[in-house]
Amino acid sequence: MYPPTCLLCGDTHKEAIDLCLGCRKSLPYNTVACPNCAIPLETSVPELCGNCQKNAPGFHSAFALFRYEEPVRYLIHSLKFGAHYPCARLLGALLAEKLATLNEKPHAIIPVPLHPSRYRWRGFNQATEIARTVSYRLGIPLDLRSCRRIRPTAAQAELTAKQRRRNVRNAFAVETAIQHRHVAILDDVITTCATVGELAKVLYRAGVLRVDVWACARA
């Protein structure tokens, strides 16, 4: 009955999602990035970054739709710290729109799990809320049972790259036998890839043959 309202400028519009055309054009798309870790590049074509040439990440590939800049940072913070669920639907819809062109889709999507103590404090998992829309739009099953976070960890944003890797070491476990041979880990933001790399390691040990990483933004 009512037209969509843009989550960024508040204007009504005729688009199918809560984002007007003008604001959509202003988003910081991660146009050229390393195919292994999704870090933005200054080159004109995608290629392996220096870090990945020296030490490849512990997963097959990574894709991040945006650079972690405004106004995408605002959308992620509004969801993560303000429980503004329309931002999850919008981010999920934009991510799914781009991923729909993939030639080979995973058998399941696994959002990065929160520790139960963090889940009780926040009340929801932002990665899961984004993944719900991606799963629905791409027709890929959402797996919320196979993996869990078994150890509480400090906030990654306050740590160095080395501290981040140590912080998430042995933080995840596979709870049930995984039948999927190709899965995608989904998170809101990836920075050093420490968290998704640790989760990928656990999945490979459980018998998964290919792990991709999807994120809304790359810091």
mmCIF file of C-alpha atoms in Angstrom:
data_model
loop_
_atom_site.group_PDB
_atom_site.id
_atom_site.type_symbol
_atom_site.label_atom_id
_atom_site.label_comp_id
_atom_site.label_asym_id
_atom_site.label_seq_id
_atom_site.Cartn_x
_atom_site.Cartn_y
_atom_site.Cartn_z
ATOM 1 C CA MET A 1 0.000 0.000 0.000
ATOM 2 C CA TYR A 2 2.903 2.348 0.671
ATOM 3 C CA PRO A 3 6.000 2.933 -1.471
ATOM 4 C CA PRO A 4 9.385 1.808 -0.108
ATOM 5 C CA THR A 5 11.338 4.315 1.996
ATOM 6 C CA CYS A 6 15.072 4.692 1.526
ATOM 7 C CA LEU A 7 16.970 3.677 4.668
ATOM 8 C CA LEU A 8 19.642 6.273 3.952
ATOM 9 C CA CYS A 9 17.846 9.458 2.926
ATOM 10 C CA GLY A 10 14.266 8.700 3.997
ATOM 11 C CA ASP A 11 12.707 9.495 0.644
ATOM 12 C CA THR A 12 10.002 7.332 -0.872
ATOM 13 C CA HIS A 13 10.778 5.806 -4.260
ATOM 14 C CA LYS A 14 9.775 3.170 -6.796
ATOM 15 C CA GLU A 15 12.650 0.721 -6.280
ATOM 16 C CA ALA A 16 11.916 -2.816 -5.061
ATOM 17 C CA ILE A 17 14.173 -2.451 -2.000
ATOM 18 C CA ASP A 18 14.509 0.135 0.772
ATOM 19 C CA LEU A 19 17.127 2.138 -1.102
ATOM 20 C CA CYS A 20 16.541 4.880 -3.647
ATOM 21 C CA LEU A 21 18.452 4.965 -6.904
ATOM 22 C CA GLY A 22 20.497 8.008 -5.916
ATOM 23 C CA CYS A 23 21.710 6.480 -2.652
ATOM 24 C CA ARG A 24 22.353 3.179 -4.377
ATOM 25 C CA LYS A 25 24.747 4.878 -6.787
ATOM 26 C CA SER A 26 26.642 6.386 -3.849
ATOM 27 C CA LEU A 27 27.471 3.031 -2.229
ATOM 28 C CA PRO A 28 31.202 2.147 -1.997
ATOM 29 C CA TYR A 29 31.233 -0.989 -4.133
ATOM 30 C CA ASN A 30 34.329 -3.155 -3.799
ATOM 31 C CA THR A 31 34.794 -3.185 -7.554
ATOM 32 C CA VAL A 32 38.367 -4.457 -7.867
ATOM 33 C CA ALA A 33 39.507 -6.836 -5.154
ATOM 34 C CA CYS A 34 41.763 -9.786 -4.443
ATOM 35 C CA PRO A 35 39.810 -12.962 -5.342
ATOM 36 C CA ASN A 36 41.323 -14.791 -2.359
ATOM 37 C CA CYS A 37 40.673 -12.358 0.504
ATOM 38 C CA ALA A 38 38.503 -9.617 -1.087
ATOM 39 C CA ILE A 39 40.760 -6.767 0.012
ATOM 40 C CA PRO A 40 40.257 -3.694 -2.229
ATOM 41 C CA LEU A 41 42.989 -3.152 -4.812
ATOM 42 C CA GLU A 42 44.335 -0.101 -6.612
ATOM 43 C CA THR A 43 44.745 -2.080 -9.847
ATOM 44 C CA SER A 44 42.310 -2.052 -12.748
ATOM 45 C CA VAL A 45 41.779 -5.837 -12.762
ATOM 46 C CA PRO A 46 41.426 -8.357 -9.903
ATOM 47 C CA GLU A 47 44.640 -10.129 -8.913
ATOM 48 C CA LEU A 48 46.149 -11.763 -5.864
ATOM 49 C CA CYS A 49 47.235 -9.232 -3.263
ATOM 50 C CA GLY A 50 50.746 -9.330 -1.802
ATOM 51 C CA ASN A 51 49.624 -11.043 1.388
ATOM 52 C CA CYS A 52 47.828 -13.830 -0.464
ATOM 53 C CA GLN A 53 50.825 -14.388 -2.734
ATOM 54 C CA LYS A 54 52.956 -14.992 0.359
ATOM 55 C CA ASN A 55 50.405 -16.790 2.522
ATOM 56 C CA ALA A 56 47.087 -17.897 1.031
ATOM 57 C CA PRO A 57 44.068 -17.723 3.366
ATOM 58 C CA GLY A 58 42.536 -20.912 4.690
ATOM 59 C CA PHE A 59 39.572 -20.944 2.289
ATOM 60 C CA HIS A 60 38.925 -21.165 -1.442
ATOM 61 C CA SER A 61 37.832 -17.592 -2.181
ATOM 62 C CA ALA A 62 36.282 -14.488 -0.649
ATOM 63 C CA PHE A 63 33.783 -11.945 -1.924
ATOM 64 C CA ALA A 64 32.813 -8.676 -0.238
ATOM 65 C CA LEU A 65 30.271 -6.486 -1.995
ATOM 66 C CA PHE A 66 31.355 -3.168 -0.471
ATOM 67 C CA ARG A 67 34.312 -1.438 1.078
ATOM 68 C CA TYR A 68 33.719 -0.768 4.768
ATOM 69 C CA GLU A 69 32.994 2.926 4.323
ATOM 70 C CA GLU A 70 29.994 5.224 4.742
ATOM 71 C CA PRO A 71 27.109 4.809 4.175
ATOM 72 C CA VAL A 72 27.546 1.003 4.323
ATOM 73 C CA ARG A 73 29.173 1.367 7.750
ATOM 74 C CA TYR A 74 26.008 3.155 8.918
ATOM 75 C CA LEU A 75 23.775 0.315 7.671
ATOM 76 C CA ILE A 76 25.906 -2.346 9.375
ATOM 77 C CA HIS A 77 26.117 -0.418 12.653
ATOM 78 C CA SER A 78 22.372 0.258 12.614
ATOM 79 C CA LEU A 79 21.779 -3.470 12.393
ATOM 80 C CA LYS A 80 24.550 -4.669 14.695
ATOM 81 C CA PHE A 81 24.148 -2.138 17.502
ATOM 82 C CA GLY A 82 20.617 -0.875 16.938
ATOM 83 C CA ALA A 83 18.800 -4.087 15.936
ATOM 84 C CA HIS A 84 17.415 -2.300 12.875
ATOM 85 C CA TYR A 85 16.376 -5.416 10.941
ATOM 86 C CA PRO A 86 15.411 -3.623 7.698
ATOM 87 C CA CYS A 87 19.153 -3.014 7.242
ATOM 88 C CA ALA A 88 19.722 -6.776 7.296
ATOM 89 C CA ARG A 89 17.111 -7.291 4.591
ATOM 90 C CA LEU A 90 18.603 -4.529 2.463
ATOM 91 C CA LEU A 91 22.201 -5.740 2.820
ATOM 92 C CA GLY A 92 21.112 -9.313 2.176
ATOM 93 C CA ALA A 93 19.159 -8.318 -0.925
ATOM 94 C CA LEU A 94 22.092 -6.361 -2.384
ATOM 95 C CA LEU A 95 24.514 -9.198 -1.646
ATOM 96 C CA ALA A 96 22.193 -11.823 -3.141
ATOM 97 C CA GLU A 97 21.667 -9.717 -6.257
ATOM 98 C CA LYS A 98 25.394 -9.789 -6.983
ATOM 99 C CA LEU A 99 25.921 -13.429 -5.993
ATOM 100 C CA ALA A 100 23.070 -14.559 -8.250
ATOM 101 C CA THR A 101 25.511 -14.497 -11.178
ATOM 102 C CA LEU A 102 27.794 -17.162 -9.673
ATOM 103 C CA ASN A 103 28.371 -20.176 -11.898
ATOM 104 C CA GLU A 104 28.833 -22.572 -8.980
ATOM 105 C CA LYS A 105 26.719 -22.042 -5.891
ATOM 106 C CA PRO A 106 27.453 -23.627 -2.505
ATOM 107 C CA HIS A 107 25.263 -26.326 -1.034
ATOM 108 C CA ALA A 108 24.672 -24.340 2.166
ATOM 109 C CA ILE A 109 25.292 -20.956 3.803
ATOM 110 C CA ILE A 110 26.772 -20.907 7.310
ATOM 111 C CA PRO A 111 26.656 -17.536 9.104
ATOM 112 C CA VAL A 112 29.551 -16.948 11.499
ATOM 113 C CA PRO A 113 28.081 -18.071 14.846
ATOM 114 C CA LEU A 114 28.076 -15.966 18.011
ATOM 115 C CA HIS A 115 28.993 -17.365 21.401
ATOM 116 C CA PRO A 116 25.839 -17.941 23.517
ATOM 117 C CA SER A 117 26.905 -15.227 25.968
ATOM 118 C CA ARG A 118 27.246 -12.664 23.162
ATOM 119 C CA TYR A 119 23.970 -13.832 21.637
ATOM 120 C CA ARG A 120 22.135 -13.328 24.949
ATOM 121 C CA TRP A 121 23.597 -9.840 25.281
ATOM 122 C CA ARG A 122 22.792 -8.766 21.719
ATOM 123 C CA GLY A 123 19.637 -10.809 21.233
ATOM 124 C CA PHE A 124 20.375 -11.800 17.636
ATOM 125 C CA ASN A 125 23.182 -12.670 15.235
ATOM 126 C CA GLN A 126 23.590 -9.983 12.575
ATOM 127 C CA ALA A 127 25.279 -12.419 10.172
ATOM 128 C CA THR A 128 22.326 -14.779 10.455
ATOM 129 C CA GLU A 129 19.807 -12.015 9.770
ATOM 130 C CA ILE A 130 21.656 -11.005 6.603
ATOM 131 C CA ALA A 131 22.045 -14.643 5.571
ATOM 132 C CA ARG A 132 18.287 -15.278 5.819
ATOM 133 C CA THR A 133 17.630 -12.937 2.896
ATOM 134 C CA VAL A 134 20.575 -14.264 0.881
ATOM 135 C CA SER A 135 19.404 -17.839 1.450
ATOM 136 C CA TYR A 136 15.819 -17.047 0.439
ATOM 137 C CA ARG A 137 16.724 -15.092 -2.686
ATOM 138 C CA LEU A 138 19.326 -17.554 -3.964
ATOM 139 C CA GLY A 139 17.498 -20.721 -2.935
ATOM 140 C CA ILE A 140 20.490 -21.984 -0.942
ATOM 141 C CA PRO A 141 19.802 -23.747 2.392
ATOM 142 C CA LEU A 142 20.762 -21.904 5.567
ATOM 143 C CA ASP A 143 22.695 -24.099 8.018
ATOM 144 C CA LEU A 144 22.367 -22.820 11.594
ATOM 145 C CA ARG A 145 23.013 -26.130 13.363
ATOM 146 C CA SER A 146 26.290 -27.590 12.146
ATOM 147 C CA CYS A 147 28.686 -25.084 13.751
ATOM 148 C CA ARG A 148 28.818 -23.233 17.025
ATOM 149 C CA ARG A 149 31.165 -20.905 18.837
ATOM 150 C CA ILE A 150 32.485 -22.800 21.852
ATOM 151 C CA ARG A 151 34.710 -20.124 23.355
ATOM 152 C CA PRO A 152 33.891 -16.472 24.104
ATOM 153 C CA THR A 153 36.276 -14.055 22.427
ATOM 154 C CA ALA A 154 37.149 -10.392 22.814
ATOM 155 C CA ALA A 155 35.865 -7.876 20.274
ATOM 156 C CA GLN A 156 38.056 -8.185 17.187
ATOM 157 C CA ALA A 157 37.876 -4.464 16.370
ATOM 158 C CA GLU A 158 40.135 -3.616 19.302
ATOM 159 C CA LEU A 159 42.916 -6.083 18.383
ATOM 160 C CA THR A 160 45.880 -6.197 16.026
ATOM 161 C CA ALA A 161 45.988 -8.765 13.212
ATOM 162 C CA LYS A 162 48.192 -11.103 15.258
ATOM 163 C CA GLN A 163 45.961 -10.728 18.317
ATOM 164 C CA ARG A 164 42.865 -11.407 16.197
ATOM 165 C CA ARG A 165 44.254 -14.734 15.011
ATOM 166 C CA ARG A 166 45.123 -15.738 18.564
ATOM 167 C CA ASN A 167 41.753 -14.499 19.833
ATOM 168 C CA VAL A 168 39.680 -16.824 17.607
ATOM 169 C CA ARG A 169 41.950 -19.856 17.789
ATOM 170 C CA ASN A 170 39.893 -22.965 18.649
ATOM 171 C CA ALA A 171 36.786 -20.784 18.999
ATOM 172 C CA PHE A 172 34.549 -22.928 16.744
ATOM 173 C CA ALA A 173 33.405 -26.532 16.615
ATOM 174 C CA VAL A 174 31.292 -28.667 14.285
ATOM 175 C CA GLU A 175 28.321 -30.020 16.207
ATOM 176 C CA THR A 176 26.764 -32.384 13.681
ATOM 177 C CA ALA A 177 28.018 -34.297 10.668
ATOM 178 C CA ILE A 178 28.107 -32.001 7.643
ATOM 179 C CA GLN A 179 26.774 -33.490 4.434
ATOM 180 C CA HIS A 180 27.564 -30.401 2.358
ATOM 181 C CA ARG A 181 30.768 -30.542 0.361
ATOM 182 C CA HIS A 182 30.713 -26.885 -0.672
ATOM 183 C CA VAL A 183 29.669 -24.197 1.795
ATOM 184 C CA ALA A 184 29.798 -20.409 2.042
ATOM 185 C CA ILE A 185 30.606 -18.711 5.325
ATOM 186 C CA LEU A 186 28.718 -15.418 5.618
ATOM 187 C CA ASP A 187 29.653 -12.451 7.810
ATOM 188 C CA ASP A 188 28.768 -8.778 7.897
ATOM 189 C CA VAL A 189 32.350 -7.457 7.741
ATOM 190 C CA ILE A 190 35.726 -9.124 7.227
ATOM 191 C CA THR A 191 38.907 -7.342 8.226
ATOM 192 C CA THR A 192 41.907 -9.660 8.627
ATOM 193 C CA CYS A 193 39.953 -12.829 7.717
ATOM 194 C CA ALA A 194 41.018 -14.318 11.068
ATOM 195 C CA THR A 195 37.488 -15.289 12.165
ATOM 196 C CA VAL A 196 36.317 -16.727 8.855
ATOM 197 C CA GLY A 197 39.682 -18.428 8.388
ATOM 198 C CA GLU A 198 39.387 -20.202 11.726
ATOM 199 C CA LEU A 199 35.830 -21.307 10.970
ATOM 200 C CA ALA A 200 36.897 -22.532 7.518
ATOM 201 C CA LYS A 201 39.649 -24.608 9.121
ATOM 202 C CA VAL A 202 37.090 -26.383 11.308
ATOM 203 C CA LEU A 203 34.823 -27.027 8.321
ATOM 204 C CA TYR A 204 37.634 -28.527 6.264
ATOM 205 C CA ARG A 205 38.493 -30.829 9.133
ATOM 206 C CA ALA A 206 34.849 -31.947 9.189
ATOM 207 C CA GLY A 207 35.030 -33.063 5.560
ATOM 208 C CA VAL A 208 33.928 -30.005 3.592
ATOM 209 C CA LEU A 209 35.824 -29.838 0.312
ATOM 210 C CA ARG A 210 35.352 -26.165 -0.571
ATOM 211 C CA VAL A 211 34.725 -23.132 1.626
ATOM 212 C CA ASP A 212 33.964 -19.691 0.190
ATOM 213 C CA VAL A 213 33.565 -16.533 2.247
ATOM 214 C CA TRP A 214 30.842 -13.953 1.585
ATOM 215 C CA ALA A 215 30.603 -10.616 3.334
ATOM 216 C CA CYS A 216 28.744 -7.366 2.961
ATOM 217 C CA ALA A 217 31.907 -5.311 3.430
ATOM 218 C CA ARG A 218 35.696 -5.586 3.508
ATOM 219 C CA ALA A 219 37.608 -3.360 5.899
#
